PDB file of C-alpha atoms in Angstrom:
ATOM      1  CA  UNK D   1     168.727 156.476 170.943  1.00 49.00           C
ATOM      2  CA  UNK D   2     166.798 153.699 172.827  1.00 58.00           C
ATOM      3  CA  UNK D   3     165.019 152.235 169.524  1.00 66.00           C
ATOM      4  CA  UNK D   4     165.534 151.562 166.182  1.00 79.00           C
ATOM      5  CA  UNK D   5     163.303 150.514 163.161  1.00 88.00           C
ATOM      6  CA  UNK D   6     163.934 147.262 164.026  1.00 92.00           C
ATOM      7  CA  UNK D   7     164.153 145.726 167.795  1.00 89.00           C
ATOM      8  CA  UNK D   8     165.577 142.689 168.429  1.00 93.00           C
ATOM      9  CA  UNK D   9     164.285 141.339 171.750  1.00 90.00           C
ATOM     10  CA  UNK D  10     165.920 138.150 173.457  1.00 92.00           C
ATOM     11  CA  UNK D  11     163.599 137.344 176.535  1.00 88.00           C
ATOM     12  CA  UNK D  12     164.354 134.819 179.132  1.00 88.00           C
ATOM     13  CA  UNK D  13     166.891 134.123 182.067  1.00 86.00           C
ATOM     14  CA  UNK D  14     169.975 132.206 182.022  1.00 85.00           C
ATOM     15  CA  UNK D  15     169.476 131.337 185.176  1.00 85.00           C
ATOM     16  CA  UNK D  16     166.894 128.634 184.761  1.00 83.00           C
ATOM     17  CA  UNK D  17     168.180 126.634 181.910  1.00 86.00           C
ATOM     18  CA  UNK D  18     166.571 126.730 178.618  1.00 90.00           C
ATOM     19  CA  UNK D  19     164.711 129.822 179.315  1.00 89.00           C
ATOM     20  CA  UNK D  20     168.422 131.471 178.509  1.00 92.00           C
ATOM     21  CA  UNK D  21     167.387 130.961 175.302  1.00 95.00           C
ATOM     22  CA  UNK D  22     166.887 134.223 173.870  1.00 94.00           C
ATOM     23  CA  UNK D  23     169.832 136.169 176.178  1.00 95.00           C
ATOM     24  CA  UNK D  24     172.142 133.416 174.464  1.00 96.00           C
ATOM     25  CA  UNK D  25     170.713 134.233 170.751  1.00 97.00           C
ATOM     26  CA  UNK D  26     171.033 137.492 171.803  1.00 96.00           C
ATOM     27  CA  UNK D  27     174.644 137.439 172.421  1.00 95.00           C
ATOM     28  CA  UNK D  28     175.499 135.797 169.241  1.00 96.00           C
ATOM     29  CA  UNK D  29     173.671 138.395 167.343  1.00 96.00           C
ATOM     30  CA  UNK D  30     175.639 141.295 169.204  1.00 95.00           C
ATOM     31  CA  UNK D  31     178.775 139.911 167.828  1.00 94.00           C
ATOM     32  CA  UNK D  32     178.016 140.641 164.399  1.00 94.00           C
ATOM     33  CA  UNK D  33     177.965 144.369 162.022  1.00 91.00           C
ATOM     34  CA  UNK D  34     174.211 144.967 162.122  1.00 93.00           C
ATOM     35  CA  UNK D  35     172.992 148.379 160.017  1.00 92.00           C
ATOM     36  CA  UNK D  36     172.542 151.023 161.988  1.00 90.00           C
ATOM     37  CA  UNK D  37     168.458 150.516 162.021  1.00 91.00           C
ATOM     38  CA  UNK D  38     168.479 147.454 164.125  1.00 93.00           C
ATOM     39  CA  UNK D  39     168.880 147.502 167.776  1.00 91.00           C
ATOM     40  CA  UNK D  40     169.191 144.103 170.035  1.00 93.00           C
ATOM     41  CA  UNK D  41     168.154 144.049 173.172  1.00 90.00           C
ATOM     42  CA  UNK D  42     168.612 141.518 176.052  1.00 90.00           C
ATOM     43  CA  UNK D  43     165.201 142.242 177.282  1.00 85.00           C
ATOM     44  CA  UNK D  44     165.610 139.636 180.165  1.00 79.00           C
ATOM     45  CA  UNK D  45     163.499 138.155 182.405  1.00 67.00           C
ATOM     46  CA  UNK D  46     160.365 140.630 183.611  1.00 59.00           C
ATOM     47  CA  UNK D  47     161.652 143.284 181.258  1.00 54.00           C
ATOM     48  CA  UNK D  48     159.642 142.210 178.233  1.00 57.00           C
ATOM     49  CA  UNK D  49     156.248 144.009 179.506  1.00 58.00           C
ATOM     50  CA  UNK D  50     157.603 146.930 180.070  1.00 60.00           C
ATOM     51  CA  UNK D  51     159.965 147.114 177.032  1.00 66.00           C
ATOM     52  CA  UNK D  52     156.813 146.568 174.420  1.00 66.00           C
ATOM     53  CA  UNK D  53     155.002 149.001 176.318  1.00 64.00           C
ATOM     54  CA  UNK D  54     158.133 151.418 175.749  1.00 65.00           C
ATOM     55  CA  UNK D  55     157.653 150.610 172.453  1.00 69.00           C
ATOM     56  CA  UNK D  56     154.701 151.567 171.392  1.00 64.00           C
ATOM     57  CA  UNK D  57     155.796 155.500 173.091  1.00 65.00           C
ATOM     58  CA  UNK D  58     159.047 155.085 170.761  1.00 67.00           C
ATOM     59  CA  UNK D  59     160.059 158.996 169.676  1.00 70.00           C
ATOM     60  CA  UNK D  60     161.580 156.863 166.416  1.00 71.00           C
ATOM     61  CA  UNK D  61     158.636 154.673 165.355  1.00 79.00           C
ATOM     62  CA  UNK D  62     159.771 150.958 165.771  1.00 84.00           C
ATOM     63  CA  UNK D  63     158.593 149.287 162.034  1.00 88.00           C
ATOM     64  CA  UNK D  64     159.783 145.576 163.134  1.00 91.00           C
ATOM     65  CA  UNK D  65     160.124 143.677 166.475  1.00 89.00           C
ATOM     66  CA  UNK D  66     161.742 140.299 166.842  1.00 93.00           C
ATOM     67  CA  UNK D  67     161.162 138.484 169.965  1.00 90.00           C
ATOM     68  CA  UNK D  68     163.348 135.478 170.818  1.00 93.00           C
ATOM     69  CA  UNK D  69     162.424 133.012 173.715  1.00 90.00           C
ATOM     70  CA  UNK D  70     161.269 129.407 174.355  1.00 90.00           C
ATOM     71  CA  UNK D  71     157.870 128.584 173.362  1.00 88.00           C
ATOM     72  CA  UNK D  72     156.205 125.099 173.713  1.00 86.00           C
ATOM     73  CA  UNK D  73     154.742 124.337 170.473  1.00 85.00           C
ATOM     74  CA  UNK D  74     154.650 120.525 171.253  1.00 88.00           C
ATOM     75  CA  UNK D  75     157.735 120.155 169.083  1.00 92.00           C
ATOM     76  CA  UNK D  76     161.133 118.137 169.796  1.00 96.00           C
ATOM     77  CA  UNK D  77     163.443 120.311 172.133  1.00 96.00           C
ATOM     78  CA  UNK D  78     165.355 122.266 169.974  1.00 96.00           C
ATOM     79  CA  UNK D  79     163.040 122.794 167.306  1.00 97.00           C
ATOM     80  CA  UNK D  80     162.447 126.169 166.225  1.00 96.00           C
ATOM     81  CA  UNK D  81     159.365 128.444 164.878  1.00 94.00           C
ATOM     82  CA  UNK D  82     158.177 131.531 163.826  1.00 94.00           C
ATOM     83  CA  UNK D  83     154.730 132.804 165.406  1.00 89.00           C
ATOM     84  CA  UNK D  84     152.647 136.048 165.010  1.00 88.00           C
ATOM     85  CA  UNK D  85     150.824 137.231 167.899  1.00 83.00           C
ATOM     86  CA  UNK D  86     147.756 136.076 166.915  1.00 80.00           C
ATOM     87  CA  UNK D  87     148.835 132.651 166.921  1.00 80.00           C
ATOM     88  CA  UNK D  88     149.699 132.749 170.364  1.00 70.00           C
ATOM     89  CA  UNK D  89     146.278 132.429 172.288  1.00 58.00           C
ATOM     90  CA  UNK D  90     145.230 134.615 175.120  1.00 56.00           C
ATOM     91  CA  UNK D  91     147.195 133.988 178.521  1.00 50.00           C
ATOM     92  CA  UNK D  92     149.791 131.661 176.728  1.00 50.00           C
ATOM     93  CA  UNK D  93     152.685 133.714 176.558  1.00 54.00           C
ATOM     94  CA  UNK D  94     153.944 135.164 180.396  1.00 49.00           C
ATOM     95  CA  UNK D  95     157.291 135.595 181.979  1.00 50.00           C
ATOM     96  CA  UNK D  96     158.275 134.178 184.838  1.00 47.00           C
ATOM     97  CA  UNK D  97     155.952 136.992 186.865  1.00 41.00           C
ATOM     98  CA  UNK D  98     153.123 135.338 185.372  1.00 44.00           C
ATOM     99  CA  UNK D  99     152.277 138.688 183.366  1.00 48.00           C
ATOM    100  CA  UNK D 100     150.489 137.922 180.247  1.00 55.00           C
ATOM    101  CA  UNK D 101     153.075 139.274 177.442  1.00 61.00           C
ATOM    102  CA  UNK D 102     150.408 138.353 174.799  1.00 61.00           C
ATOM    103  CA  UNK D 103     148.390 141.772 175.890  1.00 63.00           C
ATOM    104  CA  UNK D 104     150.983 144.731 175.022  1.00 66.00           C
ATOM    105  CA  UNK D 105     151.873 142.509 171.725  1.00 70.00           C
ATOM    106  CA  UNK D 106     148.469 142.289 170.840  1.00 67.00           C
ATOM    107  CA  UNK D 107     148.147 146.373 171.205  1.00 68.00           C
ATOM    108  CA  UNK D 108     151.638 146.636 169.271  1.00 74.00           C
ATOM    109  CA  UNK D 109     150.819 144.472 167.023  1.00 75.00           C
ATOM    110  CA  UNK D 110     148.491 146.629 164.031  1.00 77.00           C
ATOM    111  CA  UNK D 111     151.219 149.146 164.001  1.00 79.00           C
ATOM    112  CA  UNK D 112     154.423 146.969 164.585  1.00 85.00           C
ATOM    113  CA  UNK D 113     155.130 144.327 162.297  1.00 89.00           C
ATOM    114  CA  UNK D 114     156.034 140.965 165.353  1.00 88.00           C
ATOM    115  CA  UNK D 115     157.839 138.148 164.544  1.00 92.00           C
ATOM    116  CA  UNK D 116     158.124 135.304 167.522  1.00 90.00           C
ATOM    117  CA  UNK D 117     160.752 133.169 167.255  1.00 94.00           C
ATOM    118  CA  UNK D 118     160.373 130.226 169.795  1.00 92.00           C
ATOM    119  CA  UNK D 119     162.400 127.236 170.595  1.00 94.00           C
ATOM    120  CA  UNK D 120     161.105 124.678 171.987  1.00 93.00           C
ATOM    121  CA  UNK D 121     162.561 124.339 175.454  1.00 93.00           C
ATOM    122  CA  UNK D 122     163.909 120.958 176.948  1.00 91.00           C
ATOM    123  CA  UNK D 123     164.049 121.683 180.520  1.00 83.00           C
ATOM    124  CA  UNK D 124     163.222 125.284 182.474  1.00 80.00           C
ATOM    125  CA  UNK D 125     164.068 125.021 185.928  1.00 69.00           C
ATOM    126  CA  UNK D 126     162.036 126.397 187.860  1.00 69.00           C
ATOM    127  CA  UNK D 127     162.554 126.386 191.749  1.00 71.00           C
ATOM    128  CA  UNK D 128     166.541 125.722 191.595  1.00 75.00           C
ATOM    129  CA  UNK D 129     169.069 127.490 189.560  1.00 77.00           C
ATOM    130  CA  UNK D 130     170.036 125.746 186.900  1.00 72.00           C
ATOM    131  CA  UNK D 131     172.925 127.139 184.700  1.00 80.00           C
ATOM    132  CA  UNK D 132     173.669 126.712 181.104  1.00 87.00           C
ATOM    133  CA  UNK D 133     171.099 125.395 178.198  1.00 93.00           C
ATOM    134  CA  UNK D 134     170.728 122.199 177.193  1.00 93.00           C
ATOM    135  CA  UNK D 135     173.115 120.391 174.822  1.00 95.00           C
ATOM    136  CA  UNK D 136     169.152 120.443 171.986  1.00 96.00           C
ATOM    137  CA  UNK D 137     168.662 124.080 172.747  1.00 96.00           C
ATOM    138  CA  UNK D 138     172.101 124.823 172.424  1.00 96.00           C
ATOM    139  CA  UNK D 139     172.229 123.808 168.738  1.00 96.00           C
ATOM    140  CA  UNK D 140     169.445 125.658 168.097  1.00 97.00           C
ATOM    141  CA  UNK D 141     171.158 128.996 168.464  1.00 97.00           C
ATOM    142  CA  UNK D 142     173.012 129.011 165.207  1.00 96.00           C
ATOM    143  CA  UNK D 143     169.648 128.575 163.173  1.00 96.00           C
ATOM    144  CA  UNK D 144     167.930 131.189 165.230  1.00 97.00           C
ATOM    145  CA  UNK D 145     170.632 133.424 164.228  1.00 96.00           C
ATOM    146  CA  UNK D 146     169.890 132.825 160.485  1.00 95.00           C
ATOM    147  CA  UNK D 147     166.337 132.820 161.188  1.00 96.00           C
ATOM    148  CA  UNK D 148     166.527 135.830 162.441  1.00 96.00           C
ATOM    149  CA  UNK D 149     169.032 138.187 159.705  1.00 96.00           C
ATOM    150  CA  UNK D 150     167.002 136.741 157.441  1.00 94.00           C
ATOM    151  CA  UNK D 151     163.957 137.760 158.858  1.00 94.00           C
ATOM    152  CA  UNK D 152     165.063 141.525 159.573  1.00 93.00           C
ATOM    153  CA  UNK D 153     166.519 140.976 155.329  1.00 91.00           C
ATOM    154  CA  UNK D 154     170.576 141.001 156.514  1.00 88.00           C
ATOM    155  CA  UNK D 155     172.367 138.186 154.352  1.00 81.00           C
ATOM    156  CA  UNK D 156     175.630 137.386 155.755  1.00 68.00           C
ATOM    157  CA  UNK D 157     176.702 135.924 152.685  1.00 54.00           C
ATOM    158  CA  UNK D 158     180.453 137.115 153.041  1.00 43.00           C
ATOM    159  CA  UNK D 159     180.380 135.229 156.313  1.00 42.00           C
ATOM    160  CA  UNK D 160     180.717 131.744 154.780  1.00 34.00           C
ATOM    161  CA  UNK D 161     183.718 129.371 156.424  1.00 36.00           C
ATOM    162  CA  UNK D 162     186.005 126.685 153.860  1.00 34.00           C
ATOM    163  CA  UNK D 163     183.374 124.063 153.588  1.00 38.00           C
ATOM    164  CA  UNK D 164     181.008 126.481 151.938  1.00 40.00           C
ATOM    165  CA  UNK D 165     178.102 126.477 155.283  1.00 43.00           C
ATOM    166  CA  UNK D 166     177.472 130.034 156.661  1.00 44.00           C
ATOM    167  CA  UNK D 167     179.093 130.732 159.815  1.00 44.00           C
ATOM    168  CA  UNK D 168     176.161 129.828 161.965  1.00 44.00           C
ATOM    169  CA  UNK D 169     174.837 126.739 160.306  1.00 46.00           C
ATOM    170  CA  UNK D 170     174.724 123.710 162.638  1.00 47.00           C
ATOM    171  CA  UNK D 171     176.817 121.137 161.699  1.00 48.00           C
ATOM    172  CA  UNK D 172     175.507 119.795 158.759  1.00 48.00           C
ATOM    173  CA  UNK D 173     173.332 122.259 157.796  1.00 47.00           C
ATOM    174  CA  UNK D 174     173.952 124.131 154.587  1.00 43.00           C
ATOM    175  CA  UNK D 175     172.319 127.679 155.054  1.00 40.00           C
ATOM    176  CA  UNK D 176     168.906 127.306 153.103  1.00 39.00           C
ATOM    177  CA  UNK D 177     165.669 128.848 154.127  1.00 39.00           C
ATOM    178  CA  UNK D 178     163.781 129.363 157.242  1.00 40.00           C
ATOM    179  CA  UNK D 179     160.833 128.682 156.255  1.00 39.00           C
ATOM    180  CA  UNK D 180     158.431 132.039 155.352  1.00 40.00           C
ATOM    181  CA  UNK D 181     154.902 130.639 157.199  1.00 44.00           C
ATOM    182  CA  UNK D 182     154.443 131.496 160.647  1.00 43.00           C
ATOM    183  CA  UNK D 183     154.007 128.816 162.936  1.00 52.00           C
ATOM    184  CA  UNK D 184     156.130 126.443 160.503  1.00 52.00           C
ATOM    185  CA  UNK D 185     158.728 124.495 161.993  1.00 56.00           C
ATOM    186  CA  UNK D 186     162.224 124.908 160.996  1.00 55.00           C
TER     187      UNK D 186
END
């Protein structure tokens, strides 16, 4: 089965530094027992377009899709938040192809329930590869992970280490919300 309720969508390419981003959340997520509903997906770099537009032809109808990827938001690299498509304005979101990926989430998006979850990027290469995120974006990977179970309701409460933090808290960090607006910084 291609799809699941929920889709988990990491977009981006490792190969031009932050925009890894979401292949990198992506791989942390695969390493954990999701329920059988939930499907992640390394959507990659010019994939994204034509997975939402799979989507929306989905034989099992696809309730939730989580997209993971840098945004600029204007907010420290690192930071991470939660958008809706319609917070994203027309032409804002492409890939690296320059295709607008706000269009198919804005058809997807009144019978698909998106959640966005950007981080703001400290340095995309984009002429020259340019392995590996940066050290801010880096420690942003952990939250996302949170962000994210939480977001598709998966509490991986069991998963807490000998200081009493959840597996994937930064350093620091003590597992508390995510913060429930979209568009609000976490």
């Amino acid at each position: 089965m291609l799809f699941r309720e929920i889709v988990i969508a990491g977009c981006g390419n490792p190969l031009f530094g932050d925009d890894g981003f979401g292949p990198a959340v992506v791989e942390e997520l695969k390493k954990l027992q999701l329920p059988d509903n939930v499907k992640v997906i390394d959507a990659g770099l010019g994939a994204p377009h034509f997975l939402f537009t799979l989507i929306e032809d989905a034989e099992v109808p696809v309730k939730k899709l989580v997209i993971i990827d840098i945004a600029d938001f204007g907010g420290n690299p690192g930071d991470v938040t939660k958008l809706r498509p319609e917070d994203l304005p027309p032409g804002a979101y492409r890939d690296a192809h320059s295709w607008d990926l706000s269009e198919p989430l804005q058809r997807l998006k009144d019978v698909i329930d998106i959640t966005i979850i950007g981080c703001q990027p400290k340095r995309v290469a984009s002429h020259e590869f340019e392995l590996g995120l940066t050290e801010e974006v880096e420690r942003a990977i952990p939250k996302t992970v949170r962000i994210v179970l939480e977001e598709i309701g998966v509490e991986y409460g069991a998963t807490i280490n000998h200081q009493g933090t959840h597996l994937w808290a930064s350093p620091g960090e003590a597992g508390g919300d995510a913060g429930e607006n979209p568009g609000e910084q976490t």
